[in-house]
CSV table of C-alpha atoms in Angstrom, one decimal:
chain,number,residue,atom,x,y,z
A,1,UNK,CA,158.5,59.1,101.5
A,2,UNK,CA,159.5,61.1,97.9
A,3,UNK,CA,162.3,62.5,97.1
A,4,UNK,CA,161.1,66.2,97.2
A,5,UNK,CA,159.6,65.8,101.0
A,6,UNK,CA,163.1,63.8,102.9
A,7,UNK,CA,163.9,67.3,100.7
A,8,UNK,CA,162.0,69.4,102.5
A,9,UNK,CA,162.3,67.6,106.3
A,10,UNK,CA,165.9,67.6,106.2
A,11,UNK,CA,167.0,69.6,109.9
A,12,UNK,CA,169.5,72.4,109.4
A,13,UNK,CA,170.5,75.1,106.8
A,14,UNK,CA,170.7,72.3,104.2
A,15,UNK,CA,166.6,71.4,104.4
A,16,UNK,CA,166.5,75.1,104.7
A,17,UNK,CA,168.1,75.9,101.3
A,18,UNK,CA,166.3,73.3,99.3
A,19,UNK,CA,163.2,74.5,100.8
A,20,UNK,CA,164.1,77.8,99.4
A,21,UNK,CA,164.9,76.3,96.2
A,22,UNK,CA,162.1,74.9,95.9
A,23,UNK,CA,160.0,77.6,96.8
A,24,UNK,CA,161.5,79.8,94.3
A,25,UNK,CA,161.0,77.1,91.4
A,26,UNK,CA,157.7,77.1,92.8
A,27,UNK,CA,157.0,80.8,92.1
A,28,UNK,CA,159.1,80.8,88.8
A,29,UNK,CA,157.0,78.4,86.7
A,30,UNK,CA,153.6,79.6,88.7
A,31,UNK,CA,154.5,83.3,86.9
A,32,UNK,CA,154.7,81.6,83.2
A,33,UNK,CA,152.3,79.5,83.8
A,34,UNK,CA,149.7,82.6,84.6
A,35,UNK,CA,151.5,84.7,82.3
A,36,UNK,CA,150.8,82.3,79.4
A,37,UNK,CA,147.5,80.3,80.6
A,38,UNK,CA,145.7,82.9,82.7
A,39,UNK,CA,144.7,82.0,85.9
A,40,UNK,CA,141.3,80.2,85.4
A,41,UNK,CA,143.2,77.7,82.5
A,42,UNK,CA,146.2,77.3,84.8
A,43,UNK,CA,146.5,74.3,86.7
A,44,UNK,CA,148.8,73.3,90.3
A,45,UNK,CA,149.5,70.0,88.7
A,46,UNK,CA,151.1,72.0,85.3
A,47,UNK,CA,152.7,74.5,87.6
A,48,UNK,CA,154.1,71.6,89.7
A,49,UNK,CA,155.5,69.9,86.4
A,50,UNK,CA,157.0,73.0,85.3
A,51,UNK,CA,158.6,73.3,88.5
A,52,UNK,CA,159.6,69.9,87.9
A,53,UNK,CA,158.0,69.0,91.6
A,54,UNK,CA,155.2,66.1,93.0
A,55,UNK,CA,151.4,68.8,93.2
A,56,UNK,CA,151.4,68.2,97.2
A,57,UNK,CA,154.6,70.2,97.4
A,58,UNK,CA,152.7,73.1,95.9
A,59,UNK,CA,149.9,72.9,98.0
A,60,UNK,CA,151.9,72.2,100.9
A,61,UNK,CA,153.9,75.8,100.6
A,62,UNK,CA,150.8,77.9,99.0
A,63,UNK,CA,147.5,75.7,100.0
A,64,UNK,CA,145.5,76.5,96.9
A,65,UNK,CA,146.1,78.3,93.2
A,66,UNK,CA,144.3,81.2,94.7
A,67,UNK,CA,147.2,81.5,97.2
A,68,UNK,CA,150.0,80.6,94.7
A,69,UNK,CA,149.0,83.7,92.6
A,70,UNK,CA,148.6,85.7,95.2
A,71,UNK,CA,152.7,85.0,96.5
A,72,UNK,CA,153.9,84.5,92.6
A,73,UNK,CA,152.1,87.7,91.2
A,74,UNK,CA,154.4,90.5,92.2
A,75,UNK,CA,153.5,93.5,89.9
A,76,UNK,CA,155.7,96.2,90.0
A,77,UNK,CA,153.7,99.1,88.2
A,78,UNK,CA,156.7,101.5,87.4
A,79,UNK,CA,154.6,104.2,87.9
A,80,UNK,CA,156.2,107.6,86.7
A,81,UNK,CA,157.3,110.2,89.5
A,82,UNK,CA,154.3,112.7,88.8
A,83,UNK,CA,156.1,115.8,90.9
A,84,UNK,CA,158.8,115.7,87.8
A,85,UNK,CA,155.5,116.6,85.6
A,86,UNK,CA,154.2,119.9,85.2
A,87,UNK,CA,151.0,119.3,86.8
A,88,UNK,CA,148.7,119.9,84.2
A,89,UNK,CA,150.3,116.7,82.9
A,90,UNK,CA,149.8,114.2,85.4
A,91,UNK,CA,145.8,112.5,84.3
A,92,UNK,CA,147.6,111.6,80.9
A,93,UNK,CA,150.9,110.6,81.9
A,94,UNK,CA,149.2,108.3,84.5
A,95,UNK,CA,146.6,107.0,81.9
A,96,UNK,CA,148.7,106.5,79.3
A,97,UNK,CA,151.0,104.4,81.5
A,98,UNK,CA,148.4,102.3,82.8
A,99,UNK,CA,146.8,101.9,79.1
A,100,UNK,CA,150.8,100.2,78.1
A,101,UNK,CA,151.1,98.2,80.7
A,102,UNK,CA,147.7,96.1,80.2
A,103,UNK,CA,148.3,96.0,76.5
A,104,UNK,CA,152.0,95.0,78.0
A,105,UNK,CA,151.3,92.6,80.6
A,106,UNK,CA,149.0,89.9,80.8
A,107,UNK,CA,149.9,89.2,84.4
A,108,UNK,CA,147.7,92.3,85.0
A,109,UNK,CA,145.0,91.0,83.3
A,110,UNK,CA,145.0,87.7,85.1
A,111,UNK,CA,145.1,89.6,88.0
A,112,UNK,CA,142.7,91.9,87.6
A,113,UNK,CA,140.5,88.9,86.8
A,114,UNK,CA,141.1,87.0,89.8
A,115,UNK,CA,140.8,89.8,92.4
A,116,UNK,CA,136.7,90.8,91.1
A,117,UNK,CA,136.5,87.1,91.5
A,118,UNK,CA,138.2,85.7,95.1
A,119,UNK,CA,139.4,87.1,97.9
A,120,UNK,CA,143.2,86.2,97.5
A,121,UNK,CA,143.3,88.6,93.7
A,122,UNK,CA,141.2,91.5,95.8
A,123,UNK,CA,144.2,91.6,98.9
A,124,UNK,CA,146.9,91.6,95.8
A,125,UNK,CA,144.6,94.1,94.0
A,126,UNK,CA,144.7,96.3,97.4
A,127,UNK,CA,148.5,95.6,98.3
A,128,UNK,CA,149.6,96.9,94.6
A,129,UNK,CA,146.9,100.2,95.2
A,130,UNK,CA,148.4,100.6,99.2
A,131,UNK,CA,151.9,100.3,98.1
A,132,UNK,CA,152.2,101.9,94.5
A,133,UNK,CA,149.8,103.7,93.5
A,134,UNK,CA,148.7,105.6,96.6
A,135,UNK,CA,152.5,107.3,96.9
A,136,UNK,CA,152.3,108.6,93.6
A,137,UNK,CA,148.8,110.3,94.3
A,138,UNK,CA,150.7,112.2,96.9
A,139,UNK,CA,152.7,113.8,94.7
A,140,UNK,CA,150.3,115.9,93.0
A,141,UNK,CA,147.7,116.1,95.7
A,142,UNK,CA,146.8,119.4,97.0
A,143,UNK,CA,145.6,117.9,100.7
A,144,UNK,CA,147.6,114.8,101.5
A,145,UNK,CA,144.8,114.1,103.8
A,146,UNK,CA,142.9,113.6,100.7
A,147,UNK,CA,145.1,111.2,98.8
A,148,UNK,CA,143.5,108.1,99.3
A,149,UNK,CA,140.0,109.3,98.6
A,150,UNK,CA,141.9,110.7,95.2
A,151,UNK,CA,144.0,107.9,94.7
A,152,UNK,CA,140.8,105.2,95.2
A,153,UNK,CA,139.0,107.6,92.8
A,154,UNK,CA,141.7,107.6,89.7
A,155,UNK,CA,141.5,103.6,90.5
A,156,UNK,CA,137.6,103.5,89.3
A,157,UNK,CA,138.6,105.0,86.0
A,158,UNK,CA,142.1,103.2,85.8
A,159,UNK,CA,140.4,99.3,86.7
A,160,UNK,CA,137.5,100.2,84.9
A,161,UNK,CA,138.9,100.6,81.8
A,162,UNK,CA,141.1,97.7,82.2
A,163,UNK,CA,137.8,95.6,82.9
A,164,UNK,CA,136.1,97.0,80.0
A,165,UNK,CA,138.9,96.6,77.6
A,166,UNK,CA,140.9,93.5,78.5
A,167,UNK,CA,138.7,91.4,80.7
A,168,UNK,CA,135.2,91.7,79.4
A,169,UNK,CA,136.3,93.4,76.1
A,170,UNK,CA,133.4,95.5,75.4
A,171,UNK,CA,133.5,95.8,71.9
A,172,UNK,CA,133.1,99.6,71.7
A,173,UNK,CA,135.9,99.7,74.5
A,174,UNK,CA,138.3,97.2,72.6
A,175,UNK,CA,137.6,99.7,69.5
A,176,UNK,CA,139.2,102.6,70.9
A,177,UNK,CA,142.9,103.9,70.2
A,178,UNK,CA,144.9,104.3,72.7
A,179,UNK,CA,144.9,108.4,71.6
A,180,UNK,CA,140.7,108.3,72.0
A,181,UNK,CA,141.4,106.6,75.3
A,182,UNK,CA,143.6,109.2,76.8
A,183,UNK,CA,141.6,112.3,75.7
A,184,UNK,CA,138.5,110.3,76.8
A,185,UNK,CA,140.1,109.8,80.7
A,186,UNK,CA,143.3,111.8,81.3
A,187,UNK,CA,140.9,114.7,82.1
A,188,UNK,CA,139.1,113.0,85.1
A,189,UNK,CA,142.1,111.5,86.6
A,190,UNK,CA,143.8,114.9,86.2
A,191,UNK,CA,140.4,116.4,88.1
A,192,UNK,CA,140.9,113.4,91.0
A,193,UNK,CA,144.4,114.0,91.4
A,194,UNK,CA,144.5,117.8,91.3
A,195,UNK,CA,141.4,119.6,91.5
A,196,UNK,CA,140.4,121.5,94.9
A,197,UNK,CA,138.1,119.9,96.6
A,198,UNK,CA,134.6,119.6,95.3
């Protein structure tokens, strides 16, 4: 028996808190390690060193790298409180945040990439939509009944680009500012958000 798994069976708040520990070393190195290697480069036997850990301890708490990302990619999206907006203003406030934080945060990227790829990215991919990005559509939207159809439809534009651009990096895509960009999609989210219903 190693020394990381008499760790882990120890009985009582002890075994407890170094399972904890553990855990949280787990998740800490996992989110360089993505950050830095993206997930198809990144390995569970680099994250483990990083974590300074034997591999099966890693598989034991997350049981594959799909479900390591999935627990170590928390993305908070800081989305901007649209009802402070004048309303006309929402599309590009909305796209111009989401076009900083993927030239921000390659933990996006590599999330984006995993969730048009496995089912463990697609469930994150949903969580972040559920829980962040669907509250913000009700604040503009005329008919909250509506807000997830509008919310879901800002999404096409919002992942699309990010596909386009920082996944597959379509050249003509890649080539546009960020001002080009904006004029380009702020229009149509504004429409999705805000516009009666068709």
């Amino acid at each position: 028996m190693t020394g990381n798994e008499r760790t882990e069976t120890d009985s009582g708040g002890g075994g407890r808190r170094r399972s904890e520990t553990t855990r949280t070393a787990i998740l800490a190195a996992a989110r360089e390690r993505f950050a830095a290697d993206g997930y198809e480069r990144a390995t569970i036997r680099a994250i483990a060193k990083d974590a300074n850990i034997d591999p099966s301890m890693v598989m034991r708490y997350y049981g594959n790298k799909e479900g390591l990302f999935a627990a170590a990619v928390s993305v908070d999206l800081k989305l901007p409180d649209l009802s402070r907006l004048p309303r006309g203003e929402v599309g590009e406030a909305l796209v111009l945040h989401f076009l900083h934080l993927w030239e921000e945060n390659e933990v996006l990227t590599a999330l984006l990439r995993v969730g048009v790829t496995n089912q463990a990215g697609a469930e994150r991919m949903q969580d972040i939509f559920r829980e962040q990005l669907l509250p913000v559509a009700r604040q503009v939207c005329p008919d909250p009944e509506q807000s997830p159809v509008r919310a879901a439809l800002s999404a096409t534009q919002l992942l699309g680009l990010a596909l386009t651009r920082y996944v597959l990096r379509l050249p003509p895509a890649v080539a546009l500012r960020v001002e080009e960009v904006v004029a380009w999609l702020a229009p149509t989210v504004q429409r999705y958000l805000t516009a009666p219903n068709p």
